[in-house]
mmCIF file of C-alpha atoms in Angstrom:
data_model
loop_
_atom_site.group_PDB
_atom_site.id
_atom_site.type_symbol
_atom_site.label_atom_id
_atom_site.label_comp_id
_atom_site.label_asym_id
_atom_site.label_seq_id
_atom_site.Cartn_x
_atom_site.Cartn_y
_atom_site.Cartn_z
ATOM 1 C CA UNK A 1 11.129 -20.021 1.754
ATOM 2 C CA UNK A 2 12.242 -16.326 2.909
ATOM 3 C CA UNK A 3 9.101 -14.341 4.643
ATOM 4 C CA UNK A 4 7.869 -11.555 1.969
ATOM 5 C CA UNK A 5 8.486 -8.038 3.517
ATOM 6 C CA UNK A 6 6.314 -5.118 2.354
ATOM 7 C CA UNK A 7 7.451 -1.948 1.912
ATOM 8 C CA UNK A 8 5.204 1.184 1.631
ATOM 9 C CA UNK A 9 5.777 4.841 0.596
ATOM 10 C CA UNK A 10 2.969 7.521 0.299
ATOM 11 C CA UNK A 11 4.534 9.088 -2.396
ATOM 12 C CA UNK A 12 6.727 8.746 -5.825
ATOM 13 C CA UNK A 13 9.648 10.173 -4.168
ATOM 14 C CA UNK A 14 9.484 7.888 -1.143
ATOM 15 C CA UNK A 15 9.495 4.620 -3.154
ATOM 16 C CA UNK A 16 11.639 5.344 -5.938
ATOM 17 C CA UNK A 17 15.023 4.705 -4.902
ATOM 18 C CA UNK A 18 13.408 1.464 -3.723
ATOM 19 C CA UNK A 19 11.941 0.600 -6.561
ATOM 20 C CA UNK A 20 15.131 1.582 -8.920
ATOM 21 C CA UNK A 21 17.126 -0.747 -6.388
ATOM 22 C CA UNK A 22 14.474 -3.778 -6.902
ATOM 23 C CA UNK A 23 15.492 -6.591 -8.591
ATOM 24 C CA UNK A 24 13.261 -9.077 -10.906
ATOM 25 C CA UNK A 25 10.471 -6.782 -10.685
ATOM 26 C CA UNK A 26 6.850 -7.488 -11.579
ATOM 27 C CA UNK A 27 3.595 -5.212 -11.276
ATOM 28 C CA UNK A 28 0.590 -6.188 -10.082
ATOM 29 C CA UNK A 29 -2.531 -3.631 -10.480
ATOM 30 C CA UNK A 30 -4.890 -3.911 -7.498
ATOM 31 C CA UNK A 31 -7.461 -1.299 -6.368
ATOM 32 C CA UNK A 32 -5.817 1.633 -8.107
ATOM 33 C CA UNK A 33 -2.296 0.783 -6.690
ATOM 34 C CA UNK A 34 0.333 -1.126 -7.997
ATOM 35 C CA UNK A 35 2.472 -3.212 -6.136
ATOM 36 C CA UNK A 36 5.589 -4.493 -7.436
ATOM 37 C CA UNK A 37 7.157 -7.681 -6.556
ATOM 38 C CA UNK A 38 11.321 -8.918 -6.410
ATOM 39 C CA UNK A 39 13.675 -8.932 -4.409
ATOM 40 C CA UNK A 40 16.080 -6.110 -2.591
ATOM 41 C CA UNK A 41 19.257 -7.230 -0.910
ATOM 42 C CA UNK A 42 18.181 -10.607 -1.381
ATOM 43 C CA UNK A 43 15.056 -10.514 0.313
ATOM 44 C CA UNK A 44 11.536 -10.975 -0.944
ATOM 45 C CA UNK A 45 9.969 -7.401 -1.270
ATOM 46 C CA UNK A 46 6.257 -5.934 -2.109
ATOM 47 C CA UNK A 47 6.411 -2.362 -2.695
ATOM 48 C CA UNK A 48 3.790 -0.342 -3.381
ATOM 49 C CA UNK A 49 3.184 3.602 -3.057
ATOM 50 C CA UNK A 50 -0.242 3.954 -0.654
ATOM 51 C CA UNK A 51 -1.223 6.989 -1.883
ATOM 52 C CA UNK A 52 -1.915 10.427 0.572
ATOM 53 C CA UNK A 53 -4.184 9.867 3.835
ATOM 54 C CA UNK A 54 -5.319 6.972 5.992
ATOM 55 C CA UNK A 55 -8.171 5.254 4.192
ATOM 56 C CA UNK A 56 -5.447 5.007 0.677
ATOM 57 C CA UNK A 57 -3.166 3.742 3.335
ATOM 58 C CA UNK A 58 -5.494 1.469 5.508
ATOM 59 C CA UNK A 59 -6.961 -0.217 1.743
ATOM 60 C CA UNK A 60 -2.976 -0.656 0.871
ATOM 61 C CA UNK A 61 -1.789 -2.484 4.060
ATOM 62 C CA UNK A 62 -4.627 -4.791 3.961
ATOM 63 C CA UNK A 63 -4.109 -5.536 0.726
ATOM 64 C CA UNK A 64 -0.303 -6.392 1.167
ATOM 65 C CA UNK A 65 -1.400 -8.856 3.942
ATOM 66 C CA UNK A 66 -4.097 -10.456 2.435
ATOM 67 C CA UNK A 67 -2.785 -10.809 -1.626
ATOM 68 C CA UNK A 68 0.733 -11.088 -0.955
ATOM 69 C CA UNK A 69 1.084 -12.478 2.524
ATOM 70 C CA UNK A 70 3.449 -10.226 4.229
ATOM 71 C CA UNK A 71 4.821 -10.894 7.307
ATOM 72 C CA UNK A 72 6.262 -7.412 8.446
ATOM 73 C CA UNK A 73 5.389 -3.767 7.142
ATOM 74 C CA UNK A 74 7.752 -1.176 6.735
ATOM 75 C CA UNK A 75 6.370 2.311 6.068
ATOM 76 C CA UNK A 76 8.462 5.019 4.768
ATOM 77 C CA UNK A 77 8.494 8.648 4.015
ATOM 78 C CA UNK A 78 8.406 12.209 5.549
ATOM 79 C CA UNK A 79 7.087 14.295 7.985
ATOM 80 C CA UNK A 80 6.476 17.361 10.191
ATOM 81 C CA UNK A 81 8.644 17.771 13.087
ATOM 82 C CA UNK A 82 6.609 18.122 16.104
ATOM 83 C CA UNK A 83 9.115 17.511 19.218
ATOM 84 C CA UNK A 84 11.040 20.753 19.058
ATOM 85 C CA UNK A 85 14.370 19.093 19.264
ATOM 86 C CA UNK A 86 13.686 17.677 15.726
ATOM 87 C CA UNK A 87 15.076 19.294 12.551
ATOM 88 C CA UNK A 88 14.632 19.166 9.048
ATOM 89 C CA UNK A 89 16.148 15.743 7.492
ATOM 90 C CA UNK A 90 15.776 14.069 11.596
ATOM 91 C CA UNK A 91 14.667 10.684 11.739
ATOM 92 C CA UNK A 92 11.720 9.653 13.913
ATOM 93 C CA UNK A 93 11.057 5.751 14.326
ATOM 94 C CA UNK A 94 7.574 4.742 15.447
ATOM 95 C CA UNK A 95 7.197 3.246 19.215
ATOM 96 C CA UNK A 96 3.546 4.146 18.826
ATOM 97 C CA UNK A 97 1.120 5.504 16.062
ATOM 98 C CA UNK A 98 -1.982 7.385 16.913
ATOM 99 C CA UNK A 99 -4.765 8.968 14.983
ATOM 100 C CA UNK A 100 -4.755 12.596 16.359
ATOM 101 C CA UNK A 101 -7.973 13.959 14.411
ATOM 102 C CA UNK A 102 -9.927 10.793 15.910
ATOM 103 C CA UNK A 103 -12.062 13.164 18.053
ATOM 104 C CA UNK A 104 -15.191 12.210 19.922
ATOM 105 C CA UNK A 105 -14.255 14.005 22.816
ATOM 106 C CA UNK A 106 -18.173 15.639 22.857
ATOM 107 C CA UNK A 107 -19.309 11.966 23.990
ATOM 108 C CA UNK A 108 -16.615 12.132 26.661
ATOM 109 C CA UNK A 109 -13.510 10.233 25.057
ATOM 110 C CA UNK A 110 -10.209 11.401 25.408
ATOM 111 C CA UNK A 111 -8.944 13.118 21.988
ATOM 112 C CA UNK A 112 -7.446 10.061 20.106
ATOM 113 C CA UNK A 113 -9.624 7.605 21.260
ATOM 114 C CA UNK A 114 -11.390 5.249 18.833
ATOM 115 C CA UNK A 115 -14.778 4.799 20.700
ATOM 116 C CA UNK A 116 -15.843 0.493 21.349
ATOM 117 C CA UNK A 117 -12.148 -0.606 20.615
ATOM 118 C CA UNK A 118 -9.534 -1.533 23.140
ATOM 119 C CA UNK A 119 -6.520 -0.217 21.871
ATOM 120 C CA UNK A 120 -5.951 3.373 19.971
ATOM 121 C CA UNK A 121 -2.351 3.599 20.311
ATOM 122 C CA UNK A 122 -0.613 0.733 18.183
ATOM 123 C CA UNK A 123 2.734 -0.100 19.009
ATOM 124 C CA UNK A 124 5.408 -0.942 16.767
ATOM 125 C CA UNK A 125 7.481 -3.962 16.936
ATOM 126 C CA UNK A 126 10.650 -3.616 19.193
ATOM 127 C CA UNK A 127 12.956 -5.927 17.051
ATOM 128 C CA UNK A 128 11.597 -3.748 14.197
ATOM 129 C CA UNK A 129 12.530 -0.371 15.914
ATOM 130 C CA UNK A 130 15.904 -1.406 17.810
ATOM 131 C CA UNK A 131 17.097 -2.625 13.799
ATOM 132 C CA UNK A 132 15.788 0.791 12.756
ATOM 133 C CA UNK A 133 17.448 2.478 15.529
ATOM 134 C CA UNK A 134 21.071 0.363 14.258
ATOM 135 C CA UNK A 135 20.845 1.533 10.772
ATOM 136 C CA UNK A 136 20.325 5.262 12.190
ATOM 137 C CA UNK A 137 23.439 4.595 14.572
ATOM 138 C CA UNK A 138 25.518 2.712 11.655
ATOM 139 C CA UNK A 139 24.709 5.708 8.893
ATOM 140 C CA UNK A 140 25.503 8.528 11.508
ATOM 141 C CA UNK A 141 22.232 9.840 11.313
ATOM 142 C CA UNK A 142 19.963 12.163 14.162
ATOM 143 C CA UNK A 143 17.568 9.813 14.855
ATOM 144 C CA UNK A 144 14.632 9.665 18.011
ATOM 145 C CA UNK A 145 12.009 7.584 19.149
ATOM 146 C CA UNK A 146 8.310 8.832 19.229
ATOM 147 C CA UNK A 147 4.550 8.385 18.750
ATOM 148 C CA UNK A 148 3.924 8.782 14.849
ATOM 149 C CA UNK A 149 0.323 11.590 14.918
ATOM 150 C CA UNK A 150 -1.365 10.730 11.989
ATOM 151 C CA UNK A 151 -4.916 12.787 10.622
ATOM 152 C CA UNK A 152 -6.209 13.966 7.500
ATOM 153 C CA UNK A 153 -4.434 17.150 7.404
ATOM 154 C CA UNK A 154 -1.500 18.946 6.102
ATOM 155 C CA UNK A 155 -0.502 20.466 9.447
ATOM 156 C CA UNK A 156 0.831 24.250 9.095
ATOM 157 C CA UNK A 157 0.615 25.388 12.366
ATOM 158 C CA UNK A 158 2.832 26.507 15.237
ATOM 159 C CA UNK A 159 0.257 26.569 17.495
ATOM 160 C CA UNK A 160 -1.534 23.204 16.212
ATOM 161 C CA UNK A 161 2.098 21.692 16.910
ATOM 162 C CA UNK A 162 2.092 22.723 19.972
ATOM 163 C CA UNK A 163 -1.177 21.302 20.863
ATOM 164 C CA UNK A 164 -0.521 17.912 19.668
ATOM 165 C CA UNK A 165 3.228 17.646 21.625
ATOM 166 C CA UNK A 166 0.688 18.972 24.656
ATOM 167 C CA UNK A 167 -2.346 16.035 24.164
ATOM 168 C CA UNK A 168 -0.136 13.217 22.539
ATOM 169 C CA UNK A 169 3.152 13.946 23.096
ATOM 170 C CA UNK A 170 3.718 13.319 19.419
ATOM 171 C CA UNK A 171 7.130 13.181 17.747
ATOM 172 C CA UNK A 172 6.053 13.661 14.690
ATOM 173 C CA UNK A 173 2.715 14.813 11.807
ATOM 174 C CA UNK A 174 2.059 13.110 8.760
ATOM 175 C CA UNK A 175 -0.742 11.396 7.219
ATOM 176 C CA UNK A 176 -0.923 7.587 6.909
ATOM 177 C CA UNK A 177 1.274 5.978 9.911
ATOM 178 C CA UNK A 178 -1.457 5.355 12.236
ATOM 179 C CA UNK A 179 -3.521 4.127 9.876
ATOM 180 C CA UNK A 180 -0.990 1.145 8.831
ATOM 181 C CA UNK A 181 -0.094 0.559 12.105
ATOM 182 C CA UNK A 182 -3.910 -0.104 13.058
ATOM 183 C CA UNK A 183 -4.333 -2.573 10.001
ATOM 184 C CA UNK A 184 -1.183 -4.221 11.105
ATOM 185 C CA UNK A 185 -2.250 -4.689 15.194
ATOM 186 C CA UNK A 186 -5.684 -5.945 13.417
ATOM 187 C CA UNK A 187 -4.126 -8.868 11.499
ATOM 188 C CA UNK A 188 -0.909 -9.332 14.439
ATOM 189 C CA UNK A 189 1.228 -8.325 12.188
ATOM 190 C CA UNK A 190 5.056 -6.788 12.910
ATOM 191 C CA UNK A 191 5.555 -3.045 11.534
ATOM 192 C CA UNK A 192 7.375 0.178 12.074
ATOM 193 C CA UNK A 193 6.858 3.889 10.711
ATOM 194 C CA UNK A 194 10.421 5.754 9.996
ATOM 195 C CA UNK A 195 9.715 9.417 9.013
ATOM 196 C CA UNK A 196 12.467 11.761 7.810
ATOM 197 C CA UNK A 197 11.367 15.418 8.650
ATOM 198 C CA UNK A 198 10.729 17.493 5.450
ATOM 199 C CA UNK A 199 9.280 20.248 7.579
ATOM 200 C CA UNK A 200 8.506 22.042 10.766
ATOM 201 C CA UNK A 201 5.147 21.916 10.518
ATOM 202 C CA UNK A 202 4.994 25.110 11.653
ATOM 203 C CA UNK A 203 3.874 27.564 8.407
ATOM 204 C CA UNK A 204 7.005 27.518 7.055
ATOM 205 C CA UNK A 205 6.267 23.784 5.884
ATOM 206 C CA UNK A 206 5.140 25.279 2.153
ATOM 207 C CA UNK A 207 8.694 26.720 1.514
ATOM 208 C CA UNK A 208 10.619 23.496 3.020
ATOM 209 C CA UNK A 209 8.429 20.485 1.990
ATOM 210 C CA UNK A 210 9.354 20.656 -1.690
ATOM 211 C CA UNK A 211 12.905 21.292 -1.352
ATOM 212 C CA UNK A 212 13.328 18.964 1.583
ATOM 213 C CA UNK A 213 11.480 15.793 0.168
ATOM 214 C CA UNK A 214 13.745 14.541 -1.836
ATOM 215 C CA UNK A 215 16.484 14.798 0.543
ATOM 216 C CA UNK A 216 14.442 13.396 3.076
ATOM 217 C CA UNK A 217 13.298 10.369 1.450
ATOM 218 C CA UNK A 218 16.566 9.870 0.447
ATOM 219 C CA UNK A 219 17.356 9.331 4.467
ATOM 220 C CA UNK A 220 14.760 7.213 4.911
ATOM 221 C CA UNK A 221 15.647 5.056 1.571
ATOM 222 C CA UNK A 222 19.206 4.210 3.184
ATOM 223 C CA UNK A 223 18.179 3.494 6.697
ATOM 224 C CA UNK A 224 15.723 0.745 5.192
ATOM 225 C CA UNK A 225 18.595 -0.201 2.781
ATOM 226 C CA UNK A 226 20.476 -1.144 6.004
ATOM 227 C CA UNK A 227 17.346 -2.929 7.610
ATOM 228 C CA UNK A 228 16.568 -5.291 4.667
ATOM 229 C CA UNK A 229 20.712 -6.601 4.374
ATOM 230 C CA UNK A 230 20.857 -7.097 8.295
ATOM 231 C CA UNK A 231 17.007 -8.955 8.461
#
């Protein structure tokens, strides 16, 4: 029997082109999300939009492990450039996802650090990320490597940019990554983030995230396209 893959988006436009690609398709309502089952490419898929922020994502991931029993995650969508070599419609695949407004630094942690837990920086799988990194290579598309920041917040902000490439050297801002990647480490589970930039993150994110969405979802739709025929 083929392993089921999940598939997550945080938004309509991010799952989509997935889900108009999905074959034999069946909905399944569970905590305020649906999650529809078939296949793409031949393979066994559970997609399902998360919903905005890391709690919608966290409840999603869990859910995808424990209902439908999948054995890798694959989280797509955009994001907010934060290495300054990044543009708008650049690829960034996940080596490592960390919760940047996780801050208990006034009981002496360093900023990022989930107090009582081992590990606050959850790495994605490297067969996951080199097949990422192929499908960026194959499609001719800009592509790095980074830490995924994830928080709770729309970030808008040259200077907050600059602070999180200075504490985290983050490659990226967005708003559920970290939370699906802690979820997966939880249940030792294989998963990558790949973010298309929408924006800048810098203040001029509220004239380019609308018009660059689309565009930018469409990027990530074909570099998981590529991913699911060559797993």
């Amino acid at each position: 029997m083929n392993e089921v893959i999940g598939l997550i988006g945080a938004m309509d436009e991010e799952i989509k082109l997935l889900l108009d690609s999905m074959d034999d398709k069946v909905s399944t309502l569970k905590a305020g999300i649906v999650y529809y089952t078939g296949t793409i490419s031949g393979k066994q898929i559970v997609l399902c939009k998360s919903g905005v922020g890391k709690v919608n994502a966290a409840v999603t991931t869990q859910i995808l492990i424990d209902t439908f029993g999948v054995a890798r995650v694959l989280f797509t969508g955009v994001a907010g450039a934060v290495h300054p070599d990044l543009g708008i419609g650049d690829i960034v695949i996940s080596t490592d996802c960390i919760q940047h407004d996780m801050d208990v630094t006034a009981l002496g942690y360093p900023r990022g650090v989930i107090p009582y837990q081992a590990v606050s920086s959850f790495p994605a799988d490297p067969a996951l990320v080199q097949l990422a990194e192929e499908a960026c290579m194959s499609l001719k598309q800009k592509w790095i490597t980074g830490i995924v920041l994830s928080g709770d917040q729309f970030i808008a902000s040259a200077a907050v940019v600059a602070g999180l490439r200075e504490h985290f050297n983050g490659a990226c801002a967005e708003m559920e990554g970290a939370a699906v990647a802690q979820v997966c480490f939880m249940n030792d589970i294989p998963f990558v983030i790949i973010r298309s930039m929408s924006d800048k993150a810098d203040g001029s994110a509220h004239a380019n995230y609308h018009e660059f969405t689309v565009t930018a979802a469409e990027c990530s739709h074909a570099i998981l396209e590529y991913m699911l025929k060559a797993m």
